[in-house]
């Protein structure tokens, strides 16, 4: 291999890119273009690769011809492809089944560059949107793109790691085993024997992405200013995507993401995160542990290994819930090429370049929104949209609440959890134009992540419902999380007009026990701790009232049965039959019985361990206060009942005395 640097083609050396011509052994050459501009291809000595839309805009505003050439390079083949589809449909050809057109679309996106390849990758996970012929071709965009020359990759390895590849690795595959939008991957082995994957970045990456982001950003600003129906921050959404893509081009940042991901989620059962080898990693080269695995969408191969693909997608959903709702650090690009089933039956995550974060207020707002959707509390859902910054605080929610009810009207008679995220987002998207909604920038990557994951789930099991799988985790968080926002949400869920809604508590407990991290000891200890604290005073006071009603119902039913036996079977008719519990008290008693049955079926419930647990709870000061409160309420009710009965007896005696003391009425003798 011969590397030769060509001289600049003009005097303007500051703006002119450096062109390196690489000659391979067969005589062919490849041009490697490096722009001296920091915003396009920053120096290797800089600390990070950052997306700066202002600097990019300043750079390209002085190069209108370059921008125009790129616009025509995108529009020309795109319009040609669209016209071809239209013409085929006019000739009666079913374009949805046309394999030739599917191949053309894949080739078009590949030629347009990384930004458009990522669009194709997102579509490749949506079997509910993309016809099978196109889906198969778009799937190849995940890791089967045309590779760049080995010589360039080897040059980058030497530049980044300071030695030639054969000096660093004991083995290196002769060709890339996968090529994606931003780089390509080789399989290798370290001198110490570990099998590794070596990812090398594409040479012309940043300039192609920067100019596409500039054009799309200009278009977004134009649309935002001229189309009044669009109130979302399109520019902000694009900048959020730009930040993530530029971070993805920094492999040191990706390695740090992988280690953080492992710290937060590596302990989850059947989740696997590969190791990063830092001594062989730099900005454009990443060396990580080699993972033997199968794409989640290759269900036949997975099942042949005796692995349940549906179980692994359930594991992925639970992991995603923790990413989005617990720690906030989430994988924003979970397409099938980045999720593998290992031979050991674990779900391995790959490619940690595109990650994002959800801040605590947004995390709690999302949990509350899920709760309100599942429980059809559309007033609460409308307020959630204000908290999540979809609606401004001054927005009149009066017409929006019934609009939410209409969106979910097709779920009447079935749980909203049975709907899928795509159908909900599609329905809600229609409301965005009718009411003053705006899409905050952080939401775009969240919904992309969820919809991509749901697409994989639907591919594996068309009946898979992400919301249904998510609600047990959300229920567990509501019952155990000490965050004030969720405690308030729990209070609003369980009480309406100061009346306790037992069916909601039953539903929460029934769903929470399905979560693998939830057990009897957890709910018992944290429940008692919360109820005995000042924060739980509102719920505690009303629960005590409901519990006392239940005890009263038991007492009334027992006394009613006892007096019934005395009168009907023993024959003591002098004994008055005591009335049983009221309908409301009986319903409370039934709810308490149901909850006890749910707790008995909860993971961790052990009758043999119950006595020691109760003994420990009895010495808990909070439990003692609760017991005193229940005893006081029962005593107050007993005294009140005794006073009522004494007053009633006195009224009866007084009425009898009045009847005896009343003078007899004089009457005339009857006529004979």
XYZ file of C-alpha atoms in Angstrom:
672
model
C 0.000 0.000 0.000
C 1.268 3.513 -0.905
C -0.114 6.668 0.755
C 0.474 10.017 -0.947
C -0.809 13.455 0.126
C -1.850 15.616 -2.814
C -1.272 19.395 -2.793
C -4.165 21.841 -2.395
C -5.992 22.658 -5.601
C -6.278 26.381 -4.879
C -4.544 29.147 -2.977
C -7.244 29.240 -0.329
C -5.518 26.577 1.766
C -7.512 27.406 4.886
C -10.776 26.336 3.288
C -9.412 23.675 0.966
C -9.618 20.099 2.230
C -6.496 17.956 2.383
C -6.756 15.095 -0.118
C -4.880 11.853 0.504
C -4.738 9.269 -2.292
C -4.361 5.681 -1.094
C -3.082 3.150 -3.666
C -3.945 -0.476 -2.971
C -1.973 -3.500 -4.109
C -4.180 -4.053 -7.164
C -3.447 -0.557 -8.405
C -6.804 1.000 -7.531
C -6.839 4.248 -5.572
C -9.191 5.795 -3.032
C -9.301 9.474 -2.082
C -9.473 10.313 1.614
C -10.723 13.857 2.190
C -10.020 15.681 5.444
C -11.308 19.193 5.891
C -9.128 21.509 7.980
C -12.227 23.082 9.454
C -12.663 22.167 13.137
C -16.421 21.854 12.791
C -16.102 19.293 10.021
C -13.144 17.141 11.038
C -11.635 18.274 14.305
C -8.010 17.731 15.105
C -7.096 14.541 16.901
C -5.760 16.628 19.783
C -9.149 18.140 20.668
C -10.928 16.824 23.746
C -14.313 16.111 22.175
C -16.326 16.215 18.986
C -19.185 18.646 19.573
C -22.131 19.634 17.430
C -22.257 23.423 17.050
C -25.104 24.455 14.714
C -24.019 28.106 14.745
C -20.488 27.351 13.541
C -21.758 24.849 10.991
C -24.274 27.424 9.758
C -21.581 30.104 9.496
C -19.341 27.720 7.553
C -21.948 26.692 4.972
C -23.572 30.108 4.543
C -20.321 31.173 2.886
C -20.429 28.131 0.584
C -23.844 28.296 -1.134
C -22.688 26.325 -4.172
C -21.641 23.380 -2.011
C -25.044 23.456 -0.284
C -26.917 23.651 -3.594
C -24.950 20.729 -4.981
C -25.906 18.661 -1.949
C -29.576 19.669 -2.209
C -29.714 18.610 -5.838
C -27.770 15.433 -5.016
C -30.533 14.504 -2.564
C -33.575 15.793 -4.479
C -32.615 14.353 -7.859
C -32.557 10.631 -7.015
C -35.360 11.030 -4.434
C -37.790 12.588 -6.904
C -36.765 10.034 -9.506
C -37.579 7.192 -7.103
C -40.943 8.731 -6.122
C -41.853 9.260 -9.786
C -40.967 5.625 -10.505
C -43.330 4.449 -7.750
C -46.110 6.664 -9.113
C -45.589 5.436 -12.669
C -45.574 1.786 -11.578
C -48.837 2.265 -9.710
C -50.390 3.855 -12.801
C -49.382 0.760 -14.791
C -51.089 -1.489 -12.260
C -47.936 -2.763 -10.565
C -48.271 -3.481 -6.851
C -45.336 -1.363 -5.661
C -45.663 -2.703 -2.085
C -44.571 -6.137 -3.313
C -42.048 -4.968 -5.879
C -38.657 -6.334 -4.797
C -36.916 -4.247 -7.456
C -38.207 -0.991 -5.959
C -37.292 -2.176 -2.443
C -33.695 -2.684 -3.546
C -33.721 0.758 -5.184
C -34.907 2.372 -1.940
C -32.161 0.681 0.042
C -29.553 1.756 -2.528
C -30.961 5.310 -2.526
C -30.687 5.682 1.249
C -27.194 4.195 1.189
C -26.017 6.681 -1.428
C -27.631 9.647 0.338
C -25.445 9.058 3.366
C -25.500 8.391 7.124
C -28.381 10.709 8.052
C -30.725 8.978 5.593
C -29.403 5.528 6.446
C -30.532 6.135 10.029
C -34.026 6.909 8.750
C -33.997 3.591 6.900
C -32.771 1.789 10.026
C -35.685 3.190 12.013
C -38.156 2.074 9.322
C -36.597 -1.394 9.233
C -38.024 -2.095 12.704
C -41.635 -1.283 11.798
C -43.330 -4.310 10.200
C -46.650 -2.607 10.897
C -45.664 0.282 8.591
C -43.319 -1.144 5.960
C -44.290 -3.896 3.475
C -42.330 -7.162 3.885
C -40.367 -6.753 0.642
C -39.084 -3.336 1.723
C -38.583 -4.446 5.328
C -36.185 -7.177 4.251
C -34.073 -4.744 2.237
C -34.084 -1.982 4.853
C -32.907 -4.484 7.472
C -29.638 -4.710 5.521
C -28.990 -1.061 6.413
C -28.351 -2.106 10.010
C -25.008 -3.779 9.368
C -24.715 -4.719 5.692
C -23.768 -1.430 4.068
C -20.946 -1.194 1.519
C -17.641 -1.097 3.435
C -14.784 1.273 2.797
C -11.288 0.072 1.915
C -9.258 -1.916 4.447
C -6.246 0.285 3.765
C -8.091 3.360 5.064
C -9.284 1.465 8.125
C -5.757 0.221 8.863
C -4.442 3.763 8.432
C -6.966 5.054 10.985
C -6.005 2.281 13.440
C -2.347 3.258 13.139
C -3.106 6.978 13.519
C -5.361 6.458 16.529
C -3.489 3.706 18.397
C 0.084 4.542 17.428
C 0.989 1.192 15.858
C 0.125 -0.900 12.839
C -2.815 -3.312 13.248
C -0.608 -6.434 13.102
C 1.437 -5.073 15.996
C -1.679 -4.525 18.138
C -3.867 -7.518 17.317
C -2.861 -11.171 17.157
C -5.605 -11.759 14.580
C -7.720 -9.468 12.397
C -10.413 -10.541 9.942
C -9.390 -9.883 6.315
C -12.665 -8.087 5.646
C -15.228 -6.221 7.779
C -17.827 -8.570 9.262
C -20.350 -5.693 9.465
C -20.603 -2.197 8.024
C -23.061 0.368 9.409
C -23.833 4.046 8.835
C -20.944 5.476 10.854
C -18.312 2.760 10.765
C -17.415 -0.839 10.080
C -16.463 -3.705 12.375
C -13.643 -6.250 12.180
C -13.293 -9.353 14.283
C -9.947 -9.751 15.965
C -7.999 -11.267 18.824
C -5.694 -9.502 21.259
C -2.179 -10.679 22.002
C -3.554 -11.813 25.377
C -6.101 -14.102 23.670
C -9.407 -12.219 24.098
C -11.685 -12.094 21.053
C -12.626 -8.509 20.239
C -14.661 -6.390 17.846
C -12.763 -3.460 16.321
C -14.957 -0.621 15.096
C -13.368 1.895 12.714
C -15.062 5.130 11.709
C -15.847 6.035 8.084
C -13.391 8.580 6.653
C -15.757 11.181 5.215
C -18.341 11.036 7.970
C -18.509 14.422 9.638
C -18.643 16.572 6.534
C -21.518 14.565 5.018
C -23.503 14.641 8.252
C -22.766 18.307 8.944
C -24.036 19.518 5.566
C -27.189 17.367 5.795
C -27.923 18.673 9.297
C -27.401 22.244 8.075
C -29.839 21.787 5.171
C -32.446 20.021 7.313
C -32.109 22.672 10.020
C -32.689 25.453 7.514
C -35.730 23.595 6.191
C -37.058 23.043 9.723
C -36.723 26.746 10.547
C -38.495 27.698 7.307
C -41.385 25.330 8.020
C -41.653 26.477 11.648
C -41.891 30.141 10.625
C -44.366 29.679 7.780
C -46.601 26.763 8.777
C -48.568 28.063 11.753
C -50.165 24.712 12.509
C -46.756 23.341 13.474
C -45.966 24.563 16.985
C -43.253 22.046 17.834
C -39.625 23.099 18.136
C -38.452 21.421 14.932
C -35.073 23.118 15.095
C -34.615 22.017 18.707
C -35.550 18.455 17.799
C -33.012 18.454 14.963
C -30.329 19.927 17.219
C -30.995 17.186 19.774
C -30.489 14.608 17.023
C -27.360 16.439 15.847
C -25.883 16.377 19.351
C -26.425 12.635 19.586
C -24.989 11.887 16.121
C -21.843 13.945 16.767
C -21.402 12.191 20.114
C -21.790 8.903 18.253
C -18.819 9.854 16.072
C -16.594 10.033 19.179
C -15.667 6.461 20.127
C -14.122 7.509 23.441
C -17.503 8.926 24.376
C -19.123 5.692 23.227
C -16.798 3.658 25.442
C -17.690 5.830 28.427
C -21.370 5.324 27.610
C -20.892 1.554 27.548
C -19.279 1.537 30.977
C -21.977 3.764 32.444
C -24.646 1.546 30.892
C -23.010 -1.491 32.513
C -22.905 0.202 35.927
C -26.596 1.105 35.771
C -28.110 -1.941 34.056
C -25.496 -4.703 33.927
C -26.910 -6.254 37.102
C -30.349 -6.848 35.547
C -31.024 -10.530 35.033
C -30.169 -11.750 31.508
C -28.752 -8.386 30.381
C -25.188 -8.452 29.023
C -22.942 -5.459 28.282
C -19.580 -6.031 26.500
C -16.279 -4.888 27.978
C -14.337 -1.939 26.515
C -10.560 -2.331 26.020
C -9.377 1.216 26.641
C -5.729 0.663 25.699
C -6.944 -0.088 22.149
C -9.588 2.667 21.894
C -9.448 6.266 20.659
C -11.630 8.805 18.855
C -12.005 6.848 15.596
C -11.213 3.292 16.738
C -13.094 1.304 19.390
C -12.057 -2.131 20.656
C -14.647 -4.026 22.663
C -15.410 -7.581 23.736
C -16.608 -9.817 20.916
C -20.201 -11.020 21.397
C -21.378 -14.239 19.779
C -25.066 -13.714 19.248
C -28.108 -13.713 16.980
C -30.279 -10.750 16.029
C -33.564 -10.704 17.926
C -35.479 -10.628 14.663
C -33.941 -13.968 13.581
C -36.511 -15.867 15.613
C -36.041 -19.227 13.858
C -32.313 -19.277 14.649
C -32.966 -18.192 18.240
C -35.641 -20.843 18.790
C -33.339 -23.487 17.294
C -30.914 -22.730 20.135
C -33.642 -23.377 22.681
C -33.958 -19.669 23.542
C -37.319 -17.931 23.969
C -37.146 -14.793 21.803
C -40.310 -13.376 23.380
C -38.777 -13.656 26.834
C -35.734 -11.703 25.666
C -37.895 -8.903 24.299
C -39.658 -8.811 27.676
C -36.212 -8.452 29.268
C -35.477 -5.633 26.809
C -38.725 -3.841 27.672
C -38.002 -4.070 31.403
C -34.464 -2.787 30.829
C -35.799 0.081 28.694
C -38.253 1.029 31.444
C -35.401 1.344 33.907
C -33.440 3.360 31.368
C -36.267 5.807 30.696
C -38.059 5.967 34.044
C -35.518 5.091 36.717
C -32.022 6.342 35.834
C -32.872 8.375 32.725
C -29.810 7.245 30.734
C -31.161 5.359 27.735
C -30.098 3.639 24.513
C -31.593 5.774 21.744
C -30.885 3.360 18.872
C -32.078 -0.161 19.854
C -32.444 -1.552 16.314
C -31.978 -5.329 15.779
C -28.326 -4.936 14.839
C -27.668 -3.595 18.333
C -29.626 -6.234 20.270
C -28.337 -9.809 20.196
C -29.461 -13.068 21.801
C -26.376 -14.791 23.209
C -26.032 -18.607 23.234
C -26.455 -18.420 27.031
C -29.919 -16.900 26.600
C -28.985 -13.339 27.534
C -29.850 -10.076 25.781
C -26.647 -8.284 24.755
C -26.631 -4.547 23.999
C -24.194 -3.195 21.401
C -23.333 0.237 19.990
C -23.524 2.847 22.741
C -22.853 5.826 20.508
C -26.379 7.239 20.418
C -27.435 7.615 24.040
C -29.586 10.279 25.660
C -30.922 11.290 29.057
C -34.322 11.982 30.589
C -34.306 14.417 33.504
C -36.127 13.520 36.775
C -39.179 15.807 36.229
C -39.681 14.242 32.808
C -39.231 10.711 34.192
C -41.868 11.230 36.870
C -44.143 12.938 34.375
C -43.922 9.931 32.033
C -44.805 7.545 34.893
C -47.810 9.656 35.831
C -48.910 9.808 32.192
C -48.794 5.996 31.886
C -50.852 5.648 35.077
C -53.434 8.142 33.851
C -53.664 6.482 30.431
C -54.195 3.021 31.900
C -56.754 4.287 34.406
C -58.523 6.576 31.912
C -57.925 9.686 33.974
C -57.885 12.111 31.065
C -57.944 15.228 33.225
C -54.789 13.966 34.917
C -53.304 13.133 31.494
C -53.928 16.674 30.262
C -52.079 18.059 33.293
C -49.238 15.598 32.620
C -48.806 17.110 29.167
C -48.359 20.510 30.805
C -45.709 19.099 33.173
C -43.933 17.429 30.249
C -43.847 20.743 28.348
C -46.176 19.619 25.540
C -48.647 22.329 26.575
C -47.943 25.738 28.064
C -49.247 26.322 31.626
C -51.766 28.914 30.439
C -53.422 26.488 27.968
C -57.165 25.952 28.481
C -57.462 22.202 29.072
C -61.272 22.139 28.955
C -61.576 21.074 25.275
C -58.460 18.865 25.423
C -59.752 16.498 28.130
C -62.687 15.169 26.029
C -60.328 15.015 23.036
C -58.147 12.564 24.972
C -61.258 10.563 25.801
C -62.075 10.347 22.072
C -58.537 9.194 21.268
C -58.910 6.231 23.608
C -62.568 5.568 22.806
C -61.699 2.497 20.706
C -60.358 0.869 23.848
C -63.738 0.858 25.582
C -64.359 -2.541 27.078
C -60.637 -3.367 26.999
C -57.601 -2.193 28.902
C -55.737 0.756 27.412
C -52.613 -1.264 28.175
C -53.661 -3.534 25.302
C -53.015 -0.721 22.831
C -49.549 -0.349 21.344
C -47.385 2.758 21.561
C -47.497 3.340 17.803
C -51.307 3.488 17.719
C -51.372 5.869 20.678
C -48.726 8.192 19.211
C -50.509 8.182 15.840
C -53.796 9.144 17.479
C -52.169 11.814 19.618
C -50.307 13.198 16.600
C -53.668 14.123 15.090
C -54.410 16.257 18.155
C -51.139 18.149 17.726
C -52.606 20.072 14.804
C -55.995 20.721 16.389
C -54.788 21.978 19.769
C -51.755 24.046 20.843
C -49.411 21.112 21.426
C -45.685 21.353 20.872
C -43.168 18.519 20.801
C -40.220 19.218 23.132
C -36.795 18.211 21.757
C -36.112 15.521 24.394
C -39.254 13.611 23.402
C -38.129 12.789 19.849
C -35.398 10.338 20.901
C -37.587 8.799 23.627
C -40.377 7.959 21.219
C -37.830 6.797 18.607
C -36.359 4.397 21.157
C -39.746 3.086 22.308
C -41.237 2.755 18.843
C -38.098 0.978 17.569
C -38.189 -1.469 20.478
C -41.907 -2.029 19.977
C -41.275 -2.698 16.289
C -38.870 -5.518 17.211
C -41.418 -6.865 19.706
C -44.195 -6.862 17.112
C -41.900 -8.639 14.655
C -41.326 -11.404 17.223
C -44.919 -11.514 18.502
C -47.620 -9.514 16.664
C -49.744 -9.592 19.851
C -47.016 -8.086 22.042
C -48.204 -4.965 23.926
C -45.462 -2.814 25.399
C -47.826 -0.853 27.677
C -49.201 -4.076 29.108
C -45.653 -5.227 29.866
C -44.725 -1.818 31.271
C -47.564 -1.314 33.716
C -46.362 -3.846 36.357
C -43.096 -1.915 36.593
C -44.959 1.398 36.800
C -47.274 -0.027 39.487
C -44.251 -1.207 41.473
C -42.679 2.253 41.237
C -45.889 3.922 42.419
C -46.138 1.630 45.435
C -42.467 1.728 46.454
C -40.830 4.918 45.129
C -40.419 7.600 47.797
C -40.278 10.523 45.357
C -42.826 13.211 46.385
C -44.140 13.445 42.808
C -45.043 9.747 42.737
C -46.503 9.831 46.246
C -48.787 12.635 45.116
C -49.648 10.638 41.994
C -50.445 7.589 44.161
C -52.688 9.708 46.367
C -54.532 11.146 43.356
C -54.920 7.656 41.928
C -56.342 6.091 45.105
C -58.643 8.926 46.162
C -61.407 10.764 44.382
C -63.518 13.330 46.226
C -61.869 12.075 49.444
C -63.291 8.615 48.816
C -60.927 5.662 48.735
C -60.967 3.674 45.469
C -60.248 0.119 46.503
C -60.390 -1.197 42.935
C -57.433 1.025 41.987
C -55.336 -0.338 44.873
C -56.267 -3.902 43.889
C -55.244 -3.197 40.286
C -51.896 -1.720 41.374
C -51.072 -4.635 43.665
C -52.169 -7.199 41.074
C -49.945 -5.635 38.411
C -47.011 -4.902 40.707
C -46.694 -8.540 41.748
C -45.980 -9.407 38.102
C -42.754 -7.368 38.244
C -39.673 -9.504 38.922
C -38.187 -6.970 41.389
C -41.318 -6.802 43.533
C -41.934 -9.085 46.504
C -44.001 -9.277 49.679
C -41.244 -8.048 51.996
C -40.675 -5.012 49.776
C -44.300 -3.899 49.804
C -44.707 -4.706 53.514
C -41.616 -2.851 54.748
C -41.831 0.152 52.453
C -45.617 0.356 52.820
C -45.394 0.439 56.609
C -42.519 2.925 56.514
C -44.453 5.265 54.244
C -47.785 4.982 56.065
C -46.166 5.631 59.426
C -44.350 8.744 58.150
C -45.623 12.297 57.960
C -45.662 12.058 54.137
C -48.205 9.249 54.299
C -50.555 10.952 56.725
C -53.298 11.667 54.175
C -53.442 8.098 52.884
C -52.918 6.679 56.395
C -55.887 8.545 57.897
C -58.245 7.387 55.205
C -56.912 3.842 55.159
C -57.487 3.661 58.910
C -61.095 4.789 58.349
C -61.560 2.136 55.678
C -59.941 -0.517 57.872
C -62.196 0.410 60.796
C -65.194 0.119 58.474
C -64.006 -3.347 57.563
C -63.615 -4.340 61.228
C -67.086 -2.954 61.924
C -68.453 -4.978 59.031
C -66.910 -8.154 60.469
C -68.309 -7.365 63.922
C -71.789 -6.556 62.621
C -71.919 -9.688 60.503
C -70.783 -11.843 63.433
C -73.363 -10.307 65.792
C -76.060 -10.576 63.142
C -75.322 -14.281 62.640
C -75.244 -14.885 66.404
C -78.611 -13.220 67.078
C -80.119 -14.986 64.053
C -79.095 -18.372 65.503
C -80.522 -17.453 68.912
C -83.881 -16.422 67.454
C -84.387 -18.977 64.701
C -82.701 -22.102 66.041
C -82.641 -21.750 69.828
C -86.032 -20.057 69.995
C -85.100 -17.037 72.109
C -87.522 -14.674 70.416
C -86.951 -12.077 73.117
C -83.520 -11.451 71.550
C -83.655 -8.769 68.860
C -81.938 -9.662 65.596
C -79.009 -7.298 65.033
C -78.713 -5.906 61.490
C -75.662 -6.944 59.463
C -73.107 -4.729 57.728
C -74.267 -2.097 55.277
C -73.715 -2.570 51.557
C -70.798 -0.098 51.651
C -69.205 -1.848 54.620
C -69.655 -5.215 52.933
C -67.942 -3.934 49.780
C -65.023 -2.646 51.875
C -64.743 -6.061 53.499
C -64.675 -7.773 50.089
C -61.911 -5.439 48.874
C -59.819 -6.200 51.970
C -60.270 -9.926 51.346
C -59.211 -9.501 47.710
C -56.103 -7.544 48.712
C -55.140 -10.202 51.257
C -55.469 -12.834 48.519
C -53.251 -10.752 46.190
C -50.612 -10.346 48.900
C -50.655 -14.089 49.560
C -49.934 -14.677 45.853
C -47.098 -12.117 45.844
C -43.516 -13.315 45.430
C -41.850 -13.670 48.840
C -44.990 -14.386 50.863
C -44.217 -17.219 53.275
C -46.710 -18.128 56.048
C -43.878 -19.709 58.064
C -41.968 -16.408 58.054
C -45.044 -14.275 58.697
C -45.019 -14.632 62.496
C -41.386 -13.395 62.907
C -42.090 -10.568 60.469
C -45.185 -9.515 62.416
C -43.198 -9.677 65.666
C -40.610 -7.314 64.173
C -43.316 -4.996 62.883
C -45.020 -4.802 66.290
C -41.932 -3.184 67.829
C -41.750 -0.651 64.990
C -42.729 2.779 66.419
C -44.578 3.647 63.232
C -46.619 0.447 63.391
C -47.387 1.102 67.061
C -48.671 4.551 66.150
C -50.815 2.997 63.444
C -52.150 0.469 65.936
C -52.952 3.219 68.421
C -54.735 5.163 65.707
C -56.832 2.139 64.714
C -57.596 1.368 68.386
C -58.624 4.964 69.042
C -60.940 4.991 66.021
C -62.496 1.688 67.053
C -62.950 2.958 70.624
C -64.500 6.198 69.373
C -66.913 4.304 67.143
C -67.812 1.879 69.978
C -68.510 4.754 72.389
C -70.513 6.583 69.741
C -72.532 3.428 69.075
C -73.126 2.924 72.833
C -74.304 6.507 73.250
C -76.656 6.151 70.276
C -78.095 2.943 71.691
C -78.540 4.504 75.174
C -80.241 7.537 73.698
C -82.447 5.310 71.563
C -83.396 3.223 74.614
C -84.171 6.373 76.603
C -86.392 7.637 73.791
C -88.262 4.317 73.798
C -88.732 4.407 77.576
C -89.880 8.004 77.443
C -92.403 7.204 74.763
C -93.745 4.305 76.833
C -93.980 6.523 79.962
C -95.803 9.190 77.996
C -98.324 6.621 76.844
C -99.035 5.474 80.465
C -99.337 8.985 81.862
C -101.590 10.280 79.077
C -105.228 10.877 80.437
C -108.001 8.731 79.006
C -110.343 10.422 76.537
C -113.991 10.737 77.779
C -116.539 9.172 75.520
C -120.322 9.110 75.349
C -122.072 5.830 75.905
C -123.093 4.191 72.741
C -126.653 4.455 71.620
C -128.717 1.441 72.195
